XYZ file of C-alpha atoms in Angstrom:
362
model
C 58.082 110.845 21.890
C 57.608 106.970 21.757
C 54.116 105.868 22.191
C 53.472 103.858 25.608
C 52.777 99.837 24.644
C 49.441 98.693 24.686
C 48.166 97.269 27.603
C 46.848 93.559 26.894
C 43.603 93.096 29.151
C 43.749 89.734 30.998
C 41.304 87.285 29.703
C 38.216 86.758 31.843
C 38.707 83.800 34.300
C 41.966 83.039 32.527
C 42.984 80.841 35.727
C 39.324 79.415 36.675
C 38.329 77.790 33.272
C 39.471 74.586 31.610
C 38.497 74.048 27.663
C 37.543 70.341 27.193
C 38.005 68.979 23.558
C 37.137 65.461 22.813
C 38.925 64.393 19.343
C 39.921 61.549 17.282
C 42.151 63.808 14.883
C 44.561 66.430 14.645
C 43.512 69.806 16.147
C 44.009 72.017 13.554
C 40.837 73.722 14.140
C 42.666 75.510 17.271
C 44.417 77.637 14.709
C 41.248 79.706 14.285
C 40.489 79.935 17.851
C 44.194 80.935 18.869
C 43.156 84.722 19.673
C 40.770 83.494 22.321
C 41.898 79.876 23.582
C 45.559 80.438 23.667
C 45.428 81.956 27.094
C 43.458 79.014 28.717
C 44.243 75.664 29.662
C 43.042 72.933 27.206
C 41.902 69.429 28.252
C 42.086 66.953 25.516
C 40.187 63.601 25.795
C 41.407 61.598 22.724
C 38.896 58.943 21.627
C 39.483 55.593 19.583
C 42.776 54.156 19.178
C 45.174 55.230 21.966
C 48.358 54.626 19.905
C 47.340 57.445 17.325
C 49.305 60.761 17.909
C 47.016 63.603 17.886
C 48.783 66.706 16.923
C 48.103 69.951 18.873
C 49.436 73.687 17.423
C 52.269 75.041 19.285
C 51.868 77.280 21.869
C 48.660 76.144 23.570
C 48.882 74.660 27.220
C 47.224 71.534 27.222
C 47.126 67.800 28.840
C 46.056 64.660 26.771
C 44.285 61.806 27.808
C 43.852 58.779 25.983
C 41.719 55.548 26.970
C 45.006 53.969 28.224
C 45.216 57.082 30.684
C 41.601 56.618 31.400
C 41.756 53.308 32.547
C 44.812 53.870 34.370
C 43.700 56.707 36.363
C 40.043 55.278 36.965
C 40.906 51.383 37.086
C 37.681 49.529 37.200
C 35.745 52.745 37.269
C 36.796 53.362 33.649
C 33.886 51.384 32.831
C 31.608 54.503 33.161
C 33.529 56.517 30.290
C 32.102 55.777 26.534
C 34.574 54.527 24.026
C 34.313 55.622 20.374
C 31.825 58.479 21.186
C 32.273 62.071 21.855
C 30.534 61.354 25.237
C 34.035 60.551 26.517
C 34.506 64.318 27.156
C 33.206 63.955 30.374
C 36.178 62.292 31.597
C 37.638 66.070 31.249
C 35.226 67.647 33.332
C 36.227 64.999 36.023
C 39.716 65.614 36.036
C 39.786 69.173 35.700
C 40.379 71.332 38.727
C 39.144 74.663 37.595
C 35.729 76.265 38.717
C 34.186 76.616 34.813
C 34.445 74.471 32.008
C 33.757 75.340 28.112
C 33.606 72.430 25.686
C 33.552 72.377 22.117
C 33.625 69.912 19.227
C 36.655 70.163 16.847
C 34.349 70.810 13.687
C 33.286 73.979 15.380
C 34.877 77.301 14.036
C 34.752 81.055 14.855
C 31.414 82.537 13.658
C 30.933 86.196 12.693
C 27.963 88.503 14.007
C 25.990 90.145 11.522
C 28.660 93.316 11.417
C 31.021 90.707 10.338
C 33.184 90.447 13.645
C 34.466 87.404 14.943
C 32.499 86.197 17.805
C 34.726 85.301 21.008
C 32.212 82.547 22.205
C 33.848 81.896 25.289
C 33.919 85.274 26.552
C 29.997 85.431 25.884
C 29.583 81.979 27.875
C 31.678 83.625 30.661
C 29.398 86.578 30.884
C 26.361 84.292 30.860
C 27.587 82.232 33.709
C 28.790 85.254 35.688
C 25.396 87.036 35.433
C 22.313 85.382 37.220
C 19.394 83.595 35.764
C 15.930 84.116 35.971
C 14.199 80.594 36.239
C 11.165 81.147 38.179
C 9.454 83.976 36.193
C 9.967 84.594 32.456
C 11.250 88.176 31.381
C 10.146 89.080 28.122
C 12.892 91.273 27.380
C 15.029 87.919 27.805
C 18.281 88.165 29.930
C 17.797 91.467 31.870
C 21.412 91.671 32.969
C 22.683 92.425 29.596
C 23.504 95.764 28.655
C 20.575 97.918 27.425
C 18.096 95.237 29.029
C 16.229 95.371 32.422
C 13.052 93.625 34.176
C 10.072 94.535 32.251
C 6.948 96.259 34.166
C 5.210 93.648 36.150
C 8.598 91.388 37.242
C 8.119 90.654 40.826
C 10.875 92.823 42.561
C 11.435 89.664 45.119
C 12.854 87.723 42.474
C 15.147 90.309 40.388
C 18.362 89.058 42.241
C 17.777 86.260 39.981
C 19.367 82.764 40.626
C 23.154 81.547 40.193
C 23.934 80.218 36.633
C 24.924 76.581 36.408
C 24.824 76.130 32.554
C 25.551 78.244 29.357
C 24.084 76.493 26.360
C 25.343 78.044 22.934
C 24.165 77.609 19.575
C 25.466 77.248 16.047
C 25.253 78.909 12.620
C 25.340 76.828 9.560
C 24.915 73.052 10.193
C 22.079 72.612 12.492
C 22.074 70.127 15.099
C 19.331 68.007 13.923
C 18.541 64.260 14.506
C 18.941 61.817 11.515
C 15.277 61.868 10.139
C 15.188 65.815 9.854
C 18.702 65.518 8.273
C 17.286 63.215 5.727
C 14.274 65.379 4.848
C 16.404 68.509 4.931
C 19.879 67.500 3.835
C 20.644 71.039 2.459
C 19.211 73.266 5.350
C 21.340 75.719 7.045
C 20.909 77.933 9.878
C 21.814 81.605 8.929
C 19.482 83.070 11.586
C 21.524 85.075 14.357
C 18.975 85.897 17.257
C 21.023 88.432 19.357
C 19.233 86.801 22.746
C 20.084 85.074 25.844
C 17.296 83.746 28.054
C 16.867 81.432 30.938
C 15.174 78.108 30.459
C 12.265 78.400 33.022
C 12.120 76.078 35.696
C 9.952 72.834 35.012
C 11.055 73.071 31.261
C 13.312 70.427 29.725
C 15.722 71.185 26.731
C 17.706 69.144 24.148
C 21.234 70.146 25.370
C 23.951 70.177 22.807
C 27.693 69.552 23.741
C 29.407 71.038 20.921
C 29.259 74.530 22.448
C 28.602 74.353 26.176
C 30.085 76.050 29.139
C 29.247 75.452 33.127
C 29.969 76.054 36.509
C 31.742 72.858 37.711
C 31.528 73.730 41.232
C 27.633 74.097 40.957
C 26.543 71.310 38.664
C 29.672 69.459 37.657
C 28.858 65.922 38.769
C 25.467 66.161 37.119
C 27.266 66.555 33.769
C 27.509 62.747 33.108
C 27.500 62.033 29.231
C 26.119 58.528 29.852
C 27.201 55.239 28.204
C 27.040 55.445 24.521
C 28.969 54.481 21.484
C 31.173 51.154 21.079
C 29.163 48.322 22.880
C 26.108 50.218 23.757
C 22.714 50.309 21.959
C 22.459 54.205 21.492
C 24.400 57.151 20.353
C 23.957 60.878 19.933
C 21.829 61.176 23.162
C 24.959 61.736 25.517
C 24.691 65.300 25.809
C 20.907 65.169 25.773
C 20.804 62.781 28.717
C 23.251 64.920 30.665
C 20.902 67.984 29.856
C 17.810 66.370 31.194
C 19.598 65.189 34.292
C 20.992 68.568 34.897
C 17.916 70.410 34.200
C 15.979 68.472 36.759
C 18.934 69.104 39.463
C 19.293 72.665 38.703
C 15.487 73.080 39.203
C 15.615 71.302 42.453
C 18.565 73.300 43.687
C 17.380 76.749 42.468
C 19.884 77.198 40.072
C 19.743 78.517 36.362
C 20.327 77.371 32.815
C 20.937 79.892 30.127
C 20.600 79.109 26.239
C 21.158 81.537 23.199
C 24.326 83.446 22.587
C 27.079 82.562 21.756
C 27.258 81.255 18.368
C 29.757 78.884 16.666
C 30.279 77.905 13.119
C 29.550 74.525 12.846
C 31.382 73.484 9.613
C 30.633 69.427 9.122
C 27.239 67.528 8.650
C 27.559 64.136 10.040
C 26.366 61.361 7.751
C 22.587 60.703 8.355
C 22.540 57.314 7.759
C 25.159 56.521 10.316
C 23.364 58.900 12.665
C 20.255 56.882 12.142
C 21.659 53.594 13.310
C 23.024 55.441 16.414
C 19.843 57.199 17.266
C 17.268 54.514 16.340
C 16.750 53.268 19.700
C 16.580 56.553 21.429
C 14.225 57.831 19.089
C 11.683 55.462 20.460
C 12.883 55.521 24.014
C 12.988 59.213 24.271
C 9.182 59.275 24.209
C 9.503 57.375 27.624
C 12.479 59.440 28.726
C 10.887 62.886 28.337
C 7.854 62.140 30.655
C 10.142 60.223 33.285
C 12.154 63.455 33.611
C 9.126 65.740 33.565
C 7.597 64.018 36.457
C 10.895 63.305 38.419
C 11.226 64.536 41.977
C 13.940 64.645 44.179
C 13.534 64.721 47.914
C 14.318 67.544 50.357
C 17.332 65.690 51.752
C 18.993 65.736 48.125
C 20.897 68.968 48.982
C 24.079 68.384 46.715
C 24.308 67.414 43.251
C 25.613 64.088 43.971
C 22.935 63.311 46.425
C 20.545 64.224 43.468
C 22.084 62.311 40.933
C 22.328 59.054 43.035
C 18.533 59.705 43.530
C 17.951 60.093 39.693
C 19.807 56.722 39.202
C 17.661 55.129 41.613
C 14.582 56.261 39.834
C 16.125 55.618 36.277
C 16.520 51.850 37.593
C 13.066 51.559 38.962
C 11.255 52.969 36.091
C 13.280 52.942 33.017
C 14.792 49.782 33.732
C 11.248 48.553 32.355
C 11.694 50.248 29.100
C 14.913 48.264 28.011
C 17.787 46.421 30.161
C 20.315 49.168 29.029
C 18.857 51.566 31.470
C 20.088 49.237 34.429
C 23.351 49.137 32.984
C 23.363 53.177 32.615
C 22.099 53.418 36.406
C 24.939 51.452 37.421
C 27.224 53.639 35.445
C 25.730 56.683 36.956
C 26.618 55.447 40.361
C 29.977 54.583 39.323
C 30.542 58.183 37.720
C 29.887 59.620 41.259
C 32.191 57.108 42.884
C 34.807 58.234 40.476
C 34.155 62.103 40.654
C 34.227 61.755 44.372
C 37.559 59.806 44.387
C 39.333 62.501 41.843
C 37.578 65.381 43.454
C 37.669 64.627 47.199
C 36.064 67.457 49.795
C 38.954 69.914 51.035
C 41.465 68.460 53.289
C 40.814 65.145 52.126
C 43.452 63.298 49.892
C 42.742 61.878 46.210
C 43.100 58.342 45.373
C 44.047 58.721 41.643
C 47.191 56.873 40.126
C 49.235 59.868 38.689
C 48.808 62.582 35.838
C 48.360 62.016 32.092
C 51.193 62.399 29.853
C 51.415 65.828 27.757
């Protein structure tokens, strides 16, 4: 008697999630991710020279946008998208039409858990996003919605429904996400600690968001995921994801949404040059001593009841308070407004008509 064929389960959120990858090189790294990524749609944002051909392995469903495409689709508003910096990835968030986004860097590979099993990072991010967060009261067993965990004694029953999860922030084994001074002091340090935990970052607490292994609910928080003005022609780099994280955390706190961090891990394979990084980070290292207090004290009015309204209010406060730190922040505030205008043009309310200029090549 012939064995019945194995039933292959449908991947979680197969038609509701896009994977966004910024790159300047051929995407050979996707071969390792094929078992986990192939069922999903990819949005590849090519940085640098648009004449260069980026090779994508066979069998993946993808759109590829280069700088020429960005200029064509956004017109003058393309000025808000960074050039020669991985911050350009946020263009992929803008053109996606899916509910969820997962973004990963092209030097990130599949990690293994302590048992030696390959980690499906995307699956864990989806689990994080589909279960509530606990931003209003810390649970000492971390995520109470994971198998084998629950709310501990003393946790208020009125808060056990939790809050919708807007962001899932994953971590990295091997090369840690250090700033340049720490890289220089600890050039050989590697992260081998696998901590089997997911936790909600409490309301009122900021964190340094890393964009190399990150997922979010685009419908809940997408317009806040602007990675700023970085790279070519700008006085700062490597603060793109952290800027987005600070803005996002202020807005999620205001709107009653949650941010999780912890699992899943990826394997970060390549350490960037600390001397190059120092040149990019130099201003940011000084400025962050002003930026952190700014975000810690930022307050949004009750009338700011959508992500867009919150973000435009933050842009006003950036101009009023951080413009005194450096003129760059006035330019960044303008770009924040332009970003929201471009987002709304490409993502009009249901029933309205988008004013884009066509689709990108594939």
